[in-house]
Coordinates of C-alpha atoms in Angstrom, one line a residue:
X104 CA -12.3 -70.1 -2.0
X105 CA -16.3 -70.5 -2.7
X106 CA -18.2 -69.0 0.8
X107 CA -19.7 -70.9 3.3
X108 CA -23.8 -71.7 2.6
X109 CA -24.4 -70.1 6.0
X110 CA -22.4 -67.0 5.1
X111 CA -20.0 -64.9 7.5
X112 CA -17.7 -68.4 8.0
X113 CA -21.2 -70.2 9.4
X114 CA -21.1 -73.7 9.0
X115 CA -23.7 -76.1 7.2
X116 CA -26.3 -76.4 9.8
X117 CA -29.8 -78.3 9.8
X118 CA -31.8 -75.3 9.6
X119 CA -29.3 -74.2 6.9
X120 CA -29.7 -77.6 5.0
X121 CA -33.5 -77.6 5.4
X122 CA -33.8 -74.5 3.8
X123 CA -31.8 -75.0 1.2
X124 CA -34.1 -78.4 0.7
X125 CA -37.1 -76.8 0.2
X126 CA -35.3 -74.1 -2.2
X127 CA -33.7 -77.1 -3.9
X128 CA -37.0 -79.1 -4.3
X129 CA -38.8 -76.4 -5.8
X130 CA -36.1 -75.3 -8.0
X131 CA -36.1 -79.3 -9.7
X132 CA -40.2 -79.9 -8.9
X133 CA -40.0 -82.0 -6.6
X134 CA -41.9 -82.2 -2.5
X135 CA -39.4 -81.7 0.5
X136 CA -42.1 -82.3 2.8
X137 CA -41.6 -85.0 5.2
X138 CA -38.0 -84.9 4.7
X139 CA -35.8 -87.2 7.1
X140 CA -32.0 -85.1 7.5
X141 CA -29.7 -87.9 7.6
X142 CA -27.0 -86.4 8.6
X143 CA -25.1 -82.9 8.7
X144 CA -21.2 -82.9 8.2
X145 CA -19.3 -81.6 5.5
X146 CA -22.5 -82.1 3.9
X147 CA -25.9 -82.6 5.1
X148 CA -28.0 -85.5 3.8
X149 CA -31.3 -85.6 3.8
X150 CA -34.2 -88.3 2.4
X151 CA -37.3 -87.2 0.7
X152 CA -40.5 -89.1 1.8
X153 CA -42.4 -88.2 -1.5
X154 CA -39.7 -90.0 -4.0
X155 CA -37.1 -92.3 -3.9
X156 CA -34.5 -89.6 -3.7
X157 CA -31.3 -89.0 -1.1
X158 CA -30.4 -85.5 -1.5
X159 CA -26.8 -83.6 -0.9
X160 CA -26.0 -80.1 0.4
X161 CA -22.8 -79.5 -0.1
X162 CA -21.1 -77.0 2.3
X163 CA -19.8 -75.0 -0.9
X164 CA -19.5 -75.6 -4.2
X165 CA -15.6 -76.5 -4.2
X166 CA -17.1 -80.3 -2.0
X167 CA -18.9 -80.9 -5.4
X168 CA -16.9 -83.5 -7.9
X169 CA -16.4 -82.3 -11.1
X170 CA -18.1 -83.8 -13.4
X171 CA -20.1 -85.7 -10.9
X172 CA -23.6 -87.2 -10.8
X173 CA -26.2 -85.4 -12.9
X174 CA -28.8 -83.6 -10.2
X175 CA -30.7 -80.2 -9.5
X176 CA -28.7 -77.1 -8.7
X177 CA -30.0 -73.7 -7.9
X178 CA -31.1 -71.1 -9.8
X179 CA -28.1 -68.4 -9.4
X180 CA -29.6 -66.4 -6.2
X181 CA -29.6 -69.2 -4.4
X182 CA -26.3 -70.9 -5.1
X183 CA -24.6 -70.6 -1.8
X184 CA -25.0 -74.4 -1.2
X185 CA -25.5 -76.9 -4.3
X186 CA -28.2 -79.8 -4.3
X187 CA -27.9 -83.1 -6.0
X188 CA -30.2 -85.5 -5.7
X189 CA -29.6 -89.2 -6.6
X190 CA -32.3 -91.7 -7.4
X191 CA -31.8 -94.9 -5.1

């Protein structure tokens, strides 16, 4: 089973998500500033103000489809949570 983004069995949380946003963002170029979270769950969503983009954080990479949407992920120190971002 893939670990939780928060570590130790923590769950997703908006700091968490934010975070990972901004590590995210930079990893694929684009600004997380001025960021509107959407909601945390299973995963957290969150809007970017400086592109049409909704962006995912998945809780761990096993609540990523396989296969799915094409979108940023990580660089490998940072792949505790998994970004996608989808154009809307």
């Amino acid at each position: 089973m893939a670990s939780d983004v928060g570590g130790a069995g923590a769950g997703l949380t908006s700091a968490t998500a934010v975070r990972l946003l901004k590590l995210a963002c930079e990893a694929v170029g684009l600004d997380d500033r001025g960021a509107v979270l959407i909601r945390v769950g299973e995963n957290a969503l969150l809007r970017l103000a400086s592109a049409p983009v909704v962006v995912r954080i998945a809780r761990s990479a096993e609540y990523l489809p396989e296969g799915g949407q094409r979108g940023g992920r990580l660089p490998p120190a940072h792949r505790g949570g998994h970004c996608r971002g989808t154009s809307s």
